[in-house]
PDB file of C-alpha atoms and ligand atoms in Angstrom:
ATOM      1  CA  MET I   3      52.327   5.411 -45.561  1.00 62.00           C
ATOM      2  CA  ALA I   4      51.090   4.563 -42.037  1.00 87.00           C
ATOM      3  CA  ARG I   5      51.745   0.909 -41.261  1.00 97.00           C
ATOM      4  CA  THR I   6      49.929  -0.816 -38.688  1.00 98.00           C
ATOM      5  CA  PRO I   7      52.228  -2.284 -36.157  1.00 98.00           C
ATOM      6  CA  LEU I   8      51.978  -6.072 -35.626  1.00 98.00           C
ATOM      7  CA  ILE I   9      52.957  -7.796 -32.380  1.00 98.00           C
ATOM      8  CA  ALA I  10      53.244 -11.684 -33.050  1.00 98.00           C
ATOM      9  CA  GLY I  11      53.928 -14.368 -30.449  1.00 98.00           C
ATOM     10  CA  ASN I  12      55.930 -17.331 -31.820  1.00 98.00           C
ATOM     11  CA  TRP I  13      55.107 -19.861 -29.122  1.00 98.00           C
ATOM     12  CA  LYS I  14      57.417 -22.404 -30.735  1.00 98.00           C
ATOM     13  CA  LEU I  15      57.218 -25.988 -29.348  1.00 98.00           C
ATOM     14  CA  ASN I  16      55.329 -24.898 -26.305  1.00 98.00           C
ATOM     15  CA  LEU I  17      51.830 -25.122 -24.793  1.00 98.00           C
ATOM     16  CA  ASP I  18      49.243 -27.917 -25.514  1.00 98.00           C
ATOM     17  CA  HIS I  19      45.807 -27.092 -26.932  1.00 98.00           C
ATOM     18  CA  LEU I  20      44.385 -26.565 -23.362  1.00 98.00           C
ATOM     19  CA  GLU I  21      47.277 -24.344 -22.282  1.00 98.00           C
ATOM     20  CA  ALA I  22      46.911 -22.396 -25.565  1.00 98.00           C
ATOM     21  CA  THR I  23      43.203 -21.685 -25.252  1.00 98.00           C
ATOM     22  CA  HIS I  24      43.813 -20.481 -21.722  1.00 98.00           C
ATOM     23  CA  THR I  25      46.683 -18.175 -22.842  1.00 98.00           C
ATOM     24  CA  VAL I  26      44.561 -16.565 -25.638  1.00 98.00           C
ATOM     25  CA  GLN I  27      41.753 -16.129 -23.232  1.00 98.00           C
ATOM     26  CA  LYS I  28      43.797 -14.444 -20.794  1.00 98.00           C
ATOM     27  CA  LEU I  29      45.479 -12.246 -23.310  1.00 98.00           C
ATOM     28  CA  ALA I  30      42.178 -11.226 -24.767  1.00 98.00           C
ATOM     29  CA  TRP I  31      40.862 -10.359 -21.300  1.00 97.00           C
ATOM     30  CA  LEU I  32      43.874  -8.385 -20.536  1.00 98.00           C
ATOM     31  CA  LEU I  33      43.921  -6.405 -23.695  1.00 97.00           C
ATOM     32  CA  ARG I  34      40.149  -5.811 -23.511  1.00 96.00           C
ATOM     33  CA  ASP I  35      40.572  -4.641 -20.079  1.00 95.00           C
ATOM     34  CA  ALA I  36      43.267  -2.196 -21.176  1.00 95.00           C
ATOM     35  CA  LYS I  37      40.958  -0.975 -23.955  1.00 96.00           C
ATOM     36  CA  HIS I  38      43.428  -2.087 -26.563  1.00 96.00           C
ATOM     37  CA  ASP I  39      42.734  -0.844 -30.120  1.00 97.00           C
ATOM     38  CA  PHE I  40      43.598  -3.624 -32.374  1.00 97.00           C
ATOM     39  CA  ASN I  41      43.219  -1.332 -35.345  1.00 96.00           C
ATOM     40  CA  GLU I  42      46.099   0.665 -33.953  1.00 96.00           C
ATOM     41  CA  VAL I  43      48.346  -2.252 -33.080  1.00 98.00           C
ATOM     42  CA  GLU I  44      47.627  -5.725 -34.444  1.00 98.00           C
ATOM     43  CA  VAL I  45      48.169  -8.685 -32.208  1.00 98.00           C
ATOM     44  CA  ALA I  46      48.689 -12.407 -33.270  1.00 98.00           C
ATOM     45  CA  VAL I  47      49.882 -15.631 -31.781  1.00 98.00           C
ATOM     46  CA  LEU I  48      51.458 -18.513 -33.641  1.00 98.00           C
ATOM     47  CA  PRO I  49      50.702 -21.837 -31.672  1.00 98.00           C
ATOM     48  CA  SER I  50      51.631 -25.362 -32.506  1.00 98.00           C
ATOM     49  CA  PHE I  51      49.639 -26.999 -35.361  1.00 98.00           C
ATOM     50  CA  THR I  52      47.747 -29.143 -32.562  1.00 98.00           C
ATOM     51  CA  SER I  53      46.419 -25.880 -31.128  1.00 98.00           C
ATOM     52  CA  LEU I  54      45.138 -24.109 -34.105  1.00 98.00           C
ATOM     53  CA  ARG I  55      41.656 -25.670 -34.091  1.00 98.00           C
ATOM     54  CA  SER I  56      41.152 -24.870 -30.418  1.00 98.00           C
ATOM     55  CA  VAL I  57      42.376 -21.315 -30.887  1.00 98.00           C
ATOM     56  CA  GLN I  58      40.127 -20.856 -33.945  1.00 98.00           C
ATOM     57  CA  THR I  59      37.079 -22.007 -31.923  1.00 98.00           C
ATOM     58  CA  LEU I  60      37.840 -19.642 -29.183  1.00 98.00           C
ATOM     59  CA  VAL I  61      38.532 -16.714 -31.484  1.00 98.00           C
ATOM     60  CA  ASP I  62      35.303 -17.365 -33.488  1.00 98.00           C
ATOM     61  CA  ALA I  63      33.011 -17.823 -30.592  1.00 98.00           C
ATOM     62  CA  ASP I  64      34.125 -14.994 -28.505  1.00 97.00           C
ATOM     63  CA  LYS I  65      34.748 -12.812 -31.665  1.00 98.00           C
ATOM     64  CA  LEU I  66      38.187 -12.018 -30.498  1.00 98.00           C
ATOM     65  CA  ASP I  67      40.298  -9.492 -32.502  1.00 98.00           C
ATOM     66  CA  ILE I  68      43.396 -11.617 -31.975  1.00 98.00           C
ATOM     67  CA  LYS I  69      44.634 -13.108 -35.054  1.00 98.00           C
ATOM     68  CA  TYR I  70      46.550 -16.333 -35.422  1.00 98.00           C
ATOM     69  CA  GLY I  71      48.628 -18.449 -37.634  1.00 98.00           C
ATOM     70  CA  ALA I  72      50.998 -21.360 -37.920  1.00 98.00           C
ATOM     71  CA  GLN I  73      54.690 -21.695 -37.378  1.00 98.00           C
ATOM     72  CA  ASP I  74      55.416 -23.563 -40.594  1.00 98.00           C
ATOM     73  CA  ILE I  75      53.672 -24.553 -43.976  1.00 98.00           C
ATOM     74  CA  SER I  76      54.334 -27.294 -46.328  1.00 98.00           C
ATOM     75  CA  ALA I  77      55.539 -26.113 -49.972  1.00 98.00           C
ATOM     76  CA  ASN I  78      53.410 -28.992 -51.265  1.00 98.00           C
ATOM     77  CA  VAL I  79      49.744 -29.023 -52.016  1.00 98.00           C
ATOM     78  CA  SER I  80      48.746 -32.366 -50.975  1.00 98.00           C
ATOM     79  CA  GLY I  81      49.819 -36.087 -51.382  1.00 98.00           C
ATOM     80  CA  ALA I  82      52.634 -38.287 -50.025  1.00 98.00           C
ATOM     81  CA  PHE I  83      54.329 -35.744 -47.643  1.00 97.00           C
ATOM     82  CA  THR I  84      54.082 -37.456 -44.204  1.00 98.00           C
ATOM     83  CA  GLY I  85      54.083 -35.005 -41.365  1.00 96.00           C
ATOM     84  CA  GLU I  86      53.645 -31.941 -43.386  1.00 97.00           C
ATOM     85  CA  VAL I  87      50.699 -29.545 -43.231  1.00 98.00           C
ATOM     86  CA  ALA I  88      49.350 -27.773 -46.247  1.00 98.00           C
ATOM     87  CA  GLY I  89      48.406 -24.271 -46.779  1.00 98.00           C
ATOM     88  CA  SER I  90      44.808 -25.251 -47.756  1.00 98.00           C
ATOM     89  CA  GLN I  91      44.575 -26.819 -44.265  1.00 98.00           C
ATOM     90  CA  LEU I  92      45.823 -23.873 -42.347  1.00 98.00           C
ATOM     91  CA  ALA I  93      43.268 -21.629 -44.569  1.00 98.00           C
ATOM     92  CA  LYS I  94      40.627 -23.909 -43.471  1.00 98.00           C
ATOM     93  CA  LEU I  95      41.566 -23.109 -39.898  1.00 98.00           C
ATOM     94  CA  GLY I  96      41.360 -19.451 -40.455  1.00 98.00           C
ATOM     95  CA  CYS I  97      44.944 -18.785 -40.161  1.00 98.00           C
ATOM     96  CA  ASP I  98      45.879 -15.203 -40.892  1.00 98.00           C
ATOM     97  CA  TYR I  99      49.613 -15.692 -40.847  1.00 98.00           C
ATOM     98  CA  VAL I 100      52.299 -18.307 -41.248  1.00 98.00           C
ATOM     99  CA  ALA I 101      55.918 -17.989 -40.135  1.00 98.00           C
ATOM    100  CA  VAL I 102      58.249 -19.018 -42.945  1.00 98.00           C
ATOM    101  CA  GLY I 103      62.024 -19.479 -42.582  1.00 98.00           C
ATOM    102  CA  HIS I 104      62.494 -19.214 -38.855  1.00 97.00           C
ATOM    103  CA  SER I 105      66.129 -19.392 -38.065  1.00 96.00           C
ATOM    104  CA  GLU I 106      65.227 -22.642 -35.899  1.00 96.00           C
ATOM    105  CA  ARG I 107      63.786 -24.244 -39.153  1.00 96.00           C
ATOM    106  CA  ARG I 108      66.592 -23.083 -41.200  1.00 95.00           C
ATOM    107  CA  GLU I 109      69.122 -24.634 -38.742  1.00 93.00           C
ATOM    108  CA  HIS I 110      67.357 -27.717 -37.581  1.00 94.00           C
ATOM    109  CA  HIS I 111      65.604 -28.678 -40.833  1.00 94.00           C
ATOM    110  CA  ARG I 112      68.118 -27.117 -43.386  1.00 93.00           C
ATOM    111  CA  GLU I 113      65.385 -24.993 -45.078  1.00 96.00           C
ATOM    112  CA  SER I 114      66.961 -23.369 -48.177  1.00 95.00           C
ATOM    113  CA  ASN I 115      65.919 -20.124 -49.704  1.00 93.00           C
ATOM    114  CA  GLU I 116      64.605 -21.974 -52.542  1.00 95.00           C
ATOM    115  CA  LEU I 117      62.241 -23.911 -50.309  1.00 97.00           C
ATOM    116  CA  LEU I 118      61.362 -20.810 -48.531  1.00 98.00           C
ATOM    117  CA  ALA I 119      60.315 -19.159 -51.737  1.00 98.00           C
ATOM    118  CA  ALA I 120      58.252 -22.102 -52.540  1.00 98.00           C
ATOM    119  CA  LYS I 121      56.564 -21.889 -48.892  1.00 98.00           C
ATOM    120  CA  VAL I 122      55.957 -18.011 -49.267  1.00 98.00           C
ATOM    121  CA  GLY I 123      54.135 -18.943 -52.493  1.00 98.00           C
ATOM    122  CA  ALA I 124      52.206 -21.717 -50.845  1.00 98.00           C
ATOM    123  CA  ALA I 125      50.975 -19.215 -48.149  1.00 98.00           C
ATOM    124  CA  PHE I 126      49.818 -16.622 -50.774  1.00 98.00           C
ATOM    125  CA  ASP I 127      48.018 -19.387 -52.886  1.00 98.00           C
ATOM    126  CA  ASN I 128      45.839 -19.909 -49.798  1.00 98.00           C
ATOM    127  CA  GLY I 129      45.289 -16.383 -48.787  1.00 98.00           C
ATOM    128  CA  ILE I 130      47.605 -16.569 -45.676  1.00 98.00           C
ATOM    129  CA  VAL I 131      50.188 -13.750 -45.145  1.00 98.00           C
ATOM    130  CA  PRO I 132      53.819 -15.162 -44.578  1.00 98.00           C
ATOM    131  CA  ILE I 133      56.015 -13.770 -41.980  1.00 98.00           C
ATOM    132  CA  LEU I 134      59.358 -14.240 -43.577  1.00 98.00           C
ATOM    133  CA  CYS I 135      62.184 -14.559 -41.003  1.00 98.00           C
ATOM    134  CA  VAL I 136      65.566 -13.523 -41.919  1.00 98.00           C
ATOM    135  CA  GLY I 137      68.834 -12.646 -39.850  1.00 98.00           C
ATOM    136  CA  GLU I 138      72.292 -13.365 -39.357  1.00 97.00           C
ATOM    137  CA  GLY I 139      74.365 -15.599 -36.790  1.00 95.00           C
ATOM    138  CA  LEU I 140      76.968 -14.463 -34.532  1.00 94.00           C
ATOM    139  CA  ASP I 141      79.848 -15.161 -36.918  1.00 94.00           C
ATOM    140  CA  VAL I 142      78.526 -13.117 -39.545  1.00 96.00           C
ATOM    141  CA  ARG I 143      77.594 -10.191 -37.082  1.00 95.00           C
ATOM    142  CA  LYS I 144      81.296 -10.406 -35.835  1.00 93.00           C
ATOM    143  CA  GLU I 145      82.522  -9.692 -39.414  1.00 96.00           C
ATOM    144  CA  GLY I 146      79.979  -6.931 -39.693  1.00 96.00           C
ATOM    145  CA  LYS I 147      78.386  -8.474 -42.558  1.00 98.00           C
ATOM    146  CA  GLN I 148      74.766  -8.570 -41.272  1.00 98.00           C
ATOM    147  CA  VAL I 149      73.256  -6.301 -43.886  1.00 98.00           C
ATOM    148  CA  GLU I 150      74.497  -8.241 -46.897  1.00 98.00           C
ATOM    149  CA  PHE I 151      73.859 -11.701 -45.430  1.00 98.00           C
ATOM    150  CA  THR I 152      70.175 -10.712 -44.537  1.00 98.00           C
ATOM    151  CA  LEU I 153      69.621  -9.145 -47.870  1.00 98.00           C
ATOM    152  CA  ALA I 154      70.846 -12.323 -49.645  1.00 98.00           C
ATOM    153  CA  GLN I 155      68.240 -14.235 -47.688  1.00 97.00           C
ATOM    154  CA  ILE I 156      65.494 -11.734 -48.707  1.00 98.00           C
ATOM    155  CA  ASP I 157      66.579 -11.845 -52.422  1.00 98.00           C
ATOM    156  CA  GLY I 158      66.477 -15.765 -52.205  1.00 97.00           C
ATOM    157  CA  ALA I 159      63.169 -16.171 -50.372  1.00 97.00           C
ATOM    158  CA  LEU I 160      61.422 -13.406 -52.508  1.00 98.00           C
ATOM    159  CA  GLU I 161      62.612 -14.806 -55.881  1.00 96.00           C
ATOM    160  CA  GLY I 162      59.789 -14.751 -58.544  1.00 95.00           C
ATOM    161  CA  LEU I 163      57.327 -13.174 -56.104  1.00 98.00           C
ATOM    162  CA  ASP I 164      55.100 -10.586 -57.893  1.00 98.00           C
ATOM    163  CA  ALA I 165      54.485  -7.147 -56.562  1.00 98.00           C
ATOM    164  CA  GLU I 166      50.835  -7.854 -55.772  1.00 98.00           C
ATOM    165  CA  ARG I 167      52.002 -10.338 -53.299  1.00 98.00           C
ATOM    166  CA  ALA I 168      55.003  -8.793 -52.076  1.00 98.00           C
ATOM    167  CA  LYS I 169      53.166  -5.849 -50.913  1.00 98.00           C
ATOM    168  CA  GLN I 170      51.407  -7.962 -48.320  1.00 98.00           C
ATOM    169  CA  ILE I 171      54.262  -9.924 -46.855  1.00 98.00           C
ATOM    170  CA  VAL I 172      55.644  -9.254 -43.443  1.00 98.00           C
ATOM    171  CA  ILE I 173      59.256  -9.672 -42.906  1.00 98.00           C
ATOM    172  CA  ALA I 174      60.886 -10.368 -39.504  1.00 98.00           C
ATOM    173  CA  TYR I 175      64.481  -9.531 -38.941  1.00 98.00           C
ATOM    174  CA  GLU I 176      65.644 -11.811 -36.217  1.00 97.00           C
ATOM    175  CA  PRO I 177      69.367 -11.890 -35.624  1.00 97.00           C
ATOM    176  CA  VAL I 178      70.100 -15.389 -34.556  1.00 95.00           C
ATOM    177  CA  TRP I 179      72.459 -14.382 -31.683  1.00 93.00           C
ATOM    178  CA  ALA I 180      69.539 -12.402 -30.139  1.00 92.00           C
ATOM    179  CA  ILE I 181      67.088 -15.247 -30.062  1.00 89.00           C
ATOM    180  CA  GLY I 182      66.321 -16.733 -26.762  1.00 84.00           C
ATOM    181  CA  THR I 183      69.628 -15.634 -25.341  1.00 86.00           C
ATOM    182  CA  GLY I 184      68.553 -12.541 -23.507  1.00 82.00           C
ATOM    183  CA  GLU I 185      70.925 -10.665 -25.785  1.00 82.00           C
ATOM    184  CA  VAL I 186      68.752  -8.276 -27.442  1.00 82.00           C
ATOM    185  CA  ALA I 187      69.972  -6.115 -30.376  1.00 90.00           C
ATOM    186  CA  THR I 188      70.147  -2.385 -29.786  1.00 95.00           C
ATOM    187  CA  PRO I 189      67.577  -0.297 -31.316  1.00 96.00           C
ATOM    188  CA  GLU I 190      70.110   1.047 -33.701  1.00 97.00           C
ATOM    189  CA  ASP I 191      71.196  -2.645 -34.703  1.00 96.00           C
ATOM    190  CA  ALA I 192      67.462  -3.331 -35.521  1.00 97.00           C
ATOM    191  CA  GLN I 193      67.001  -0.109 -37.441  1.00 98.00           C
ATOM    192  CA  GLU I 194      70.171  -0.667 -39.438  1.00 98.00           C
ATOM    193  CA  VAL I 195      68.874  -4.006 -40.969  1.00 98.00           C
ATOM    194  CA  CYS I 196      65.154  -3.189 -40.913  1.00 98.00           C
ATOM    195  CA  GLY I 197      66.078  -0.093 -42.865  1.00 98.00           C
ATOM    196  CA  ALA I 198      68.304  -1.966 -45.324  1.00 98.00           C
ATOM    197  CA  ILE I 199      65.557  -4.533 -45.921  1.00 98.00           C
ATOM    198  CA  ARG I 200      63.070  -1.788 -46.747  1.00 98.00           C
ATOM    199  CA  GLY I 201      65.759  -0.349 -49.133  1.00 98.00           C
ATOM    200  CA  ARG I 202      66.071  -3.753 -50.757  1.00 98.00           C
ATOM    201  CA  LEU I 203      62.275  -3.854 -51.212  1.00 98.00           C
ATOM    202  CA  THR I 204      62.424  -0.545 -52.988  1.00 98.00           C
ATOM    203  CA  GLU I 205      65.194  -1.850 -55.402  1.00 98.00           C
ATOM    204  CA  LEU I 206      63.352  -5.134 -56.070  1.00 98.00           C
ATOM    205  CA  TYR I 207      59.770  -3.593 -56.361  1.00 98.00           C
ATOM    206  CA  SER I 208      59.250   0.334 -55.847  1.00 98.00           C
ATOM    207  CA  ALA I 209      59.495   2.984 -52.967  1.00 98.00           C
ATOM    208  CA  GLU I 210      55.826   2.875 -52.523  1.00 98.00           C
ATOM    209  CA  LEU I 211      55.621  -0.881 -52.093  1.00 98.00           C
ATOM    210  CA  ALA I 212      58.508  -0.864 -49.657  1.00 98.00           C
ATOM    211  CA  ASP I 213      56.855   1.967 -47.689  1.00 98.00           C
ATOM    212  CA  GLY I 214      53.974  -0.210 -47.069  1.00 98.00           C
ATOM    213  CA  VAL I 215      55.508  -3.559 -46.065  1.00 98.00           C
ATOM    214  CA  ARG I 216      55.859  -4.274 -42.345  1.00 98.00           C
ATOM    215  CA  VAL I 217      59.175  -5.233 -40.960  1.00 98.00           C
ATOM    216  CA  LEU I 218      59.425  -6.623 -37.682  1.00 98.00           C
ATOM    217  CA  TYR I 219      62.244  -7.060 -35.160  1.00 97.00           C
ATOM    218  CA  GLY I 220      62.650 -10.379 -33.247  1.00 97.00           C
ATOM    219  CA  GLY I 221      65.105 -11.550 -30.529  1.00 96.00           C
ATOM    220  CA  SER I 222      64.747 -11.225 -26.834  1.00 94.00           C
ATOM    221  CA  VAL I 223      61.969  -8.722 -27.023  1.00 96.00           C
ATOM    222  CA  LYS I 224      60.322  -7.864 -23.603  1.00 96.00           C
ATOM    223  CA  SER I 225      58.081  -5.194 -22.219  1.00 96.00           C
ATOM    224  CA  SER I 226      61.217  -3.469 -20.986  1.00 95.00           C
ATOM    225  CA  ASN I 227      62.816  -3.073 -24.347  1.00 95.00           C
ATOM    226  CA  ILE I 228      59.945  -2.856 -26.747  1.00 97.00           C
ATOM    227  CA  ALA I 229      59.244   0.744 -26.643  1.00 96.00           C
ATOM    228  CA  SER I 230      62.893   1.803 -27.655  1.00 95.00           C
ATOM    229  CA  ILE I 231      62.947  -0.582 -30.417  1.00 96.00           C
ATOM    230  CA  MET I 232      59.424   0.489 -31.696  1.00 97.00           C
ATOM    231  CA  ASP I 233      60.840   4.143 -31.674  1.00 96.00           C
ATOM    232  CA  LYS I 234      62.805   3.312 -34.827  1.00 97.00           C
ATOM    233  CA  PRO I 235      61.302   4.368 -38.037  1.00 97.00           C
ATOM    234  CA  ASP I 236      61.900   0.975 -39.948  1.00 98.00           C
ATOM    235  CA  VAL I 237      60.675  -1.206 -37.185  1.00 98.00           C
ATOM    236  CA  ASP I 238      56.973  -2.037 -37.542  1.00 98.00           C
ATOM    237  CA  GLY I 239      56.352  -4.516 -34.753  1.00 98.00           C
ATOM    238  CA  ALA I 240      57.968  -7.633 -33.096  1.00 98.00           C
ATOM    239  CA  LEU I 241      58.039 -11.334 -33.291  1.00 98.00           C
ATOM    240  CA  VAL I 242      58.204 -12.426 -29.782  1.00 98.00           C
ATOM    241  CA  GLY I 243      59.329 -15.886 -28.601  1.00 97.00           C
ATOM    242  CA  GLY I 244      59.732 -16.575 -24.797  1.00 97.00           C
ATOM    243  CA  ALA I 245      57.882 -13.465 -23.591  1.00 98.00           C
ATOM    244  CA  SER I 246      54.859 -14.339 -25.640  1.00 98.00           C
ATOM    245  CA  LEU I 247      54.137 -17.308 -23.497  1.00 98.00           C
ATOM    246  CA  ASP I 248      53.257 -15.163 -20.511  1.00 98.00           C
ATOM    247  CA  PRO I 249      50.120 -13.391 -21.325  1.00 98.00           C
ATOM    248  CA  ASP I 250      50.770 -10.515 -18.844  1.00 98.00           C
ATOM    249  CA  GLU I 251      54.056  -9.765 -20.316  1.00 98.00           C
ATOM    250  CA  PHE I 252      52.944 -10.286 -23.955  1.00 98.00           C
ATOM    251  CA  ALA I 253      49.862  -7.809 -23.414  1.00 98.00           C
ATOM    252  CA  LYS I 254      52.341  -5.316 -21.953  1.00 97.00           C
ATOM    253  CA  ILE I 255      54.508  -5.650 -25.194  1.00 98.00           C
ATOM    254  CA  ALA I 256      51.399  -5.204 -27.518  1.00 98.00           C
ATOM    255  CA  ARG I 257      50.677  -2.092 -25.371  1.00 97.00           C
ATOM    256  CA  PHE I 258      54.161  -0.425 -26.187  1.00 95.00           C
ATOM    257  CA  ARG I 259      52.582   2.764 -27.035  1.00 91.00           C
ATOM    258  CA  ALA I 260      51.459   3.137 -23.413  1.00 87.00           C
ATOM    259  CA  HIS I 261      55.255   2.616 -22.458  1.00 77.00           C
ATOM    260  CA  GLN I 262      56.403   5.203 -25.087  1.00 71.00           C
ATOM    261  CA  VAL I 263      54.346   7.929 -23.532  1.00 66.00           C
ATOM    262  CA  GLY I 264      55.415   6.804 -20.070  1.00 60.00           C
ATOM    263  CA  LEU I 265      52.060   5.375 -18.982  1.00 50.00           C
TER     264      LEU I 265
HETATM  265  P1  LIG V 302      62.724 -14.965 -28.351  1.00 82.97           P
HETATM  266  O1  LIG V 302      62.482 -15.556 -29.818  1.00 82.97           O
HETATM  267  O2  LIG V 302      61.813 -13.681 -28.281  1.00 82.97           O
HETATM  268  O3  LIG V 302      62.620 -15.951 -27.210  1.00 82.97           O
HETATM  269  O4  LIG V 302      64.170 -14.430 -28.431  1.00 82.97           O
HETATM  270  C1  LIG V 302      62.224 -14.767 -30.918  1.00 82.97           C
HETATM  271  C2  LIG V 302      61.876 -15.772 -32.119  1.00 82.97           C
HETATM  272  O5  LIG V 302      62.611 -16.803 -32.054  1.00 82.97           O
HETATM  273  O6  LIG V 302      60.996 -15.466 -32.848  1.00 82.97           O
END
């Protein structure tokens, strides 16, 4: 099955709503100029909650093909949960995607696999596709246990998820030691774990389902390394942090196919 690659920019705690609008405008302009085919390679940005309304307004008004989403979602529906943002609120803002379980949230907010399974469910309840982030830290990598560690995260976060939903999920393999460090995993490192993730989806669901799920790589992705990572059979896109803040660089990443044929 042909999987449409997804290049998603995780802006983290950067850009106010004016900067966000400007960045999306510039990105759209660059991609339009380059005749980017969004049906061939999907492009999305994940701004802060405070920028979502502005991004929605711009995307709607200018009929942009760029998709957008949030960096987190509450596991709760409504009520006394100060500071949380519900899936229904994100859906109302037209969010296509939401990142769930980014390593920074697992680390700084102690998000457990159980909570993440609830967040995955909350996203689907509202018609939003979760981008479930998984990946090992340096200590685990040094022990050579990256595959089993990452698959245990998959098992935990997909607990109770039915096939109808599982077939739509996006999984991002992001080795923690490669995030924001400039230390990019080799294409072979990325393939090893992304392939193992697809294998686990086959065991949990079916080969057909696993074949259709997009598995992204994330961690120090740049325009200079995206093409070789995307050459790997089980890598279906990238979750890009730092490099997604620069529209020129991010547009080049989205146009990785042009680098692959040496353009
Ligand atoms: P990075 O971040 O591209 O800056 O390494 C990736 C991520 O955390 O999603």
